[in-house]
Coordinates of C-alpha atoms in Angstrom, one line a residue:
M68 CA -29.0 7.9 -57.8
M69 CA -29.7 11.1 -55.9
K70 CA -31.6 9.1 -53.3
E71 CA -28.7 6.8 -52.7
K72 CA -26.4 9.7 -52.0
E73 CA -28.8 11.1 -49.5
E74 CA -29.1 7.7 -47.8
S75 CA -25.3 7.3 -47.6
S76 CA -24.8 10.8 -46.2
A77 CA -27.5 10.1 -43.5
S78 CA -25.7 6.9 -42.5
D79 CA -22.4 8.8 -42.3
D80 CA -23.9 11.1 -39.7
G81 CA -24.3 8.1 -37.4
K82 CA -27.8 9.2 -36.4
D83 CA -29.8 6.8 -38.5
D84 CA -27.3 3.9 -38.6
E85 CA -28.5 1.1 -36.5
S86 CA -25.5 -1.1 -37.0
A87 CA -23.2 1.6 -35.5
S88 CA -25.0 1.5 -32.2
A89 CA -24.8 -2.3 -32.2
I90 CA -21.0 -2.1 -32.5
R91 CA -20.6 0.4 -29.6
P92 CA -21.7 -1.1 -26.4
D93 CA -23.9 1.1 -24.2
T94 CA -22.3 1.4 -20.8
S95 CA -25.7 1.7 -19.2
M96 CA -26.5 -1.9 -20.3
I97 CA -23.8 -3.4 -18.1
S98 CA -25.6 -5.5 -15.6
L99 CA -25.5 -5.2 -11.9
K100 CA -24.1 -8.7 -11.7
E101 CA -21.1 -7.7 -13.8
N102 CA -20.5 -4.6 -11.7
L103 CA -20.6 -6.7 -8.5
E104 CA -18.1 -9.2 -10.0
S105 CA -15.8 -6.3 -10.9
L106 CA -16.1 -4.9 -7.4
A107 CA -15.3 -8.4 -6.0
Q108 CA -12.2 -8.6 -8.2
L109 CA -11.1 -5.2 -7.1
Q110 CA -11.8 -6.2 -3.5
K111 CA -9.5 -9.2 -3.9
V112 CA -6.7 -7.0 -5.3
H113 CA -7.1 -4.7 -2.2
E114 CA -6.9 -7.7 0.1
E115 CA -3.7 -8.8 -1.6
R116 CA -2.2 -5.4 -1.3
L117 CA -3.3 -5.2 2.3
F118 CA -1.5 -8.5 3.0
L119 CA 1.7 -7.1 1.3
C120 CA 1.5 -4.0 3.4
Q121 CA 1.1 -6.0 6.6
T122 CA 4.1 -8.2 5.6
E123 CA 6.2 -5.1 4.9
I124 CA 5.2 -3.6 8.2
S125 CA 6.2 -6.7 10.2
Q126 CA 9.5 -6.9 8.3
L127 CA 10.2 -3.2 8.9
K128 CA 9.5 -3.6 12.6
K129 CA 11.9 -6.6 12.7
F130 CA 14.6 -4.4 11.1
R131 CA 13.8 -1.7 13.6
T132 CA 14.2 -4.1 16.5
D133 CA 17.5 -5.4 15.0
Y134 CA 18.8 -1.8 14.6
L135 CA 17.9 -1.0 18.2
H136 CA 19.8 -4.1 19.4
L137 CA 22.8 -3.1 17.2
Q138 CA 22.7 0.4 18.5
K139 CA 22.8 -0.8 22.1
R140 CA 25.7 -3.2 21.4
L141 CA 27.7 -0.5 19.6
K142 CA 27.4 1.8 22.6
T143 CA 29.1 -0.8 24.9
L144 CA 31.5 -2.3 22.4
P145 CA 34.4 0.2 22.7
D146 CA 34.3 -0.1 26.6
K147 CA 37.0 -2.9 26.3
T148 CA 39.8 -3.3 23.9
T149 CA 39.3 -7.1 23.5
Y150 CA 36.4 -9.6 24.1
D151 CA 36.5 -13.4 24.4
V152 CA 33.8 -14.7 22.1
M153 CA 32.6 -17.9 20.4
V154 CA 33.2 -17.5 16.6
P155 CA 30.9 -19.3 14.2
F156 CA 32.8 -21.9 12.2
G157 CA 30.5 -23.1 9.5
S158 CA 26.8 -23.4 10.0
L159 CA 26.9 -25.8 12.9
A160 CA 30.1 -25.2 14.8
F161 CA 31.6 -22.6 17.0
M162 CA 35.2 -22.2 18.3
P163 CA 36.7 -19.8 20.9
G164 CA 38.1 -16.6 19.6
R165 CA 39.0 -13.1 20.5
L166 CA 37.4 -9.9 19.3
V167 CA 40.1 -7.1 18.9
H168 CA 40.0 -3.5 17.6
T169 CA 36.6 -3.0 19.0
N170 CA 36.3 0.6 17.9
E171 CA 36.8 -0.3 14.2
I172 CA 33.4 -1.2 12.6
L173 CA 32.9 -2.2 8.9
V174 CA 29.6 -0.6 7.9
L175 CA 27.6 -1.8 4.8
L176 CA 27.0 1.2 2.6
G177 CA 25.0 -0.9 0.0
D178 CA 25.7 -3.1 -3.0
N179 CA 28.6 -4.9 -1.1
W180 CA 30.4 -1.6 -0.5
F181 CA 31.8 -1.3 3.1
A182 CA 33.4 1.6 5.0
E183 CA 35.5 1.4 8.1
R184 CA 33.9 3.6 10.8
S185 CA 34.4 4.2 14.5
A186 CA 31.7 2.9 16.9
K187 CA 30.5 6.4 17.4
Q188 CA 30.1 7.0 13.7
A189 CA 28.4 3.6 13.3
I190 CA 25.9 4.6 16.0
E191 CA 25.1 7.8 14.0
I192 CA 24.5 5.6 10.8
V193 CA 22.3 3.3 12.8
K194 CA 20.3 6.4 14.0
R195 CA 19.7 7.5 10.5
R196 CA 18.7 4.1 9.4
L197 CA 16.2 3.9 12.4
K198 CA 14.7 7.2 11.3
D199 CA 14.4 6.0 7.7
C200 CA 12.8 2.7 9.0
D201 CA 10.3 4.7 11.1
E202 CA 9.3 6.8 8.1
K203 CA 8.8 3.7 6.0
I204 CA 6.7 2.1 8.8
K205 CA 4.5 5.2 9.0
T206 CA 4.0 5.2 5.2
A207 CA 3.2 1.5 5.2
E208 CA 0.7 1.9 8.1
T209 CA -1.0 4.8 6.2
T210 CA -1.3 2.6 3.1
E211 CA -2.7 -0.2 5.3
K212 CA -5.3 2.1 6.7
I213 CA -6.3 3.2 3.2
H214 CA -6.8 -0.4 2.1
L215 CA -8.7 -1.3 5.3
N216 CA -11.1 1.6 4.9
W217 CA -11.6 0.8 1.3
L218 CA -12.4 -2.8 2.1
K219 CA -14.8 -1.7 4.9
E220 CA -16.7 0.6 2.5
T221 CA -16.8 -2.1 -0.2
A222 CA -18.1 -4.7 2.3
E223 CA -20.9 -2.2 3.2
V224 CA -21.8 -1.7 -0.4
L225 CA -21.8 -5.4 -1.1
K226 CA -24.1 -6.2 1.8
G227 CA -26.4 -3.3 0.9
D228 CA -25.6 -0.9 3.8
M229 CA -24.4 2.4 2.2
G230 CA -22.9 3.7 5.4
D231 CA -22.8 7.5 5.6
Q232 CA -23.8 7.9 2.0
V233 CA -27.1 9.8 1.2
D234 CA -29.2 9.6 -1.9
I235 CA -30.2 13.0 -3.2
V236 CA -33.0 12.9 -5.8
L237 CA -33.7 15.7 -8.3
K238 CA -37.4 16.1 -8.8
S239 CA -39.1 16.9 -12.1
D240 CA -39.7 20.5 -10.9
G241 CA -35.9 21.0 -10.5
K242 CA -35.8 20.8 -6.7
L243 CA -33.6 18.5 -4.7
R244 CA -35.1 16.0 -2.3
I245 CA -33.2 14.3 0.5
P246 CA -35.0 11.4 2.1
E247 CA -36.2 12.0 5.6
E248 CA -34.4 8.9 7.0
S249 CA -31.1 10.2 5.7
I250 CA -31.2 13.4 7.7
V251 CA -29.2 13.3 10.9
R252 CA -30.4 15.7 13.6
H253 CA -27.9 17.0 16.1
L254 CA -29.4 18.0 19.4

């Protein structure tokens, strides 16, 4: 009975218990193939995010172009009090009309809220939106560069070229060894 208690206490330590190590997978046993598959999946996610970044950048650049055209038109709009225009009537038809009160602009504030502004005030709103658009483009381009660099490094790892990475080996005597081919000499 005393022997059984000693055996059970030894197995509680987890040192002698073989079944406990069988339950917990050893991370060092993950094969290279599984790591490469995981890396390929991660690469696919980065490619998708890169596509989303590029889509967002093209959409933001279109918004920027539209705002620039709007700004140009708002500068010339109050020059006359009335304009003869072709007014859209449905999706396929136009009819002649007249644009009046050219210095009164309805500006979308968001969520279907509008405010009546003068053309000069509307130009200032457009300038702020252009500035915001430029900041968003800059952020999206930075994100795009991050994804491109990550994909480039991943491609180098997958093909076996480690790029600017260097292997540093710790010898048994405690000294570090850098392979001779990894040393770059600057003349």
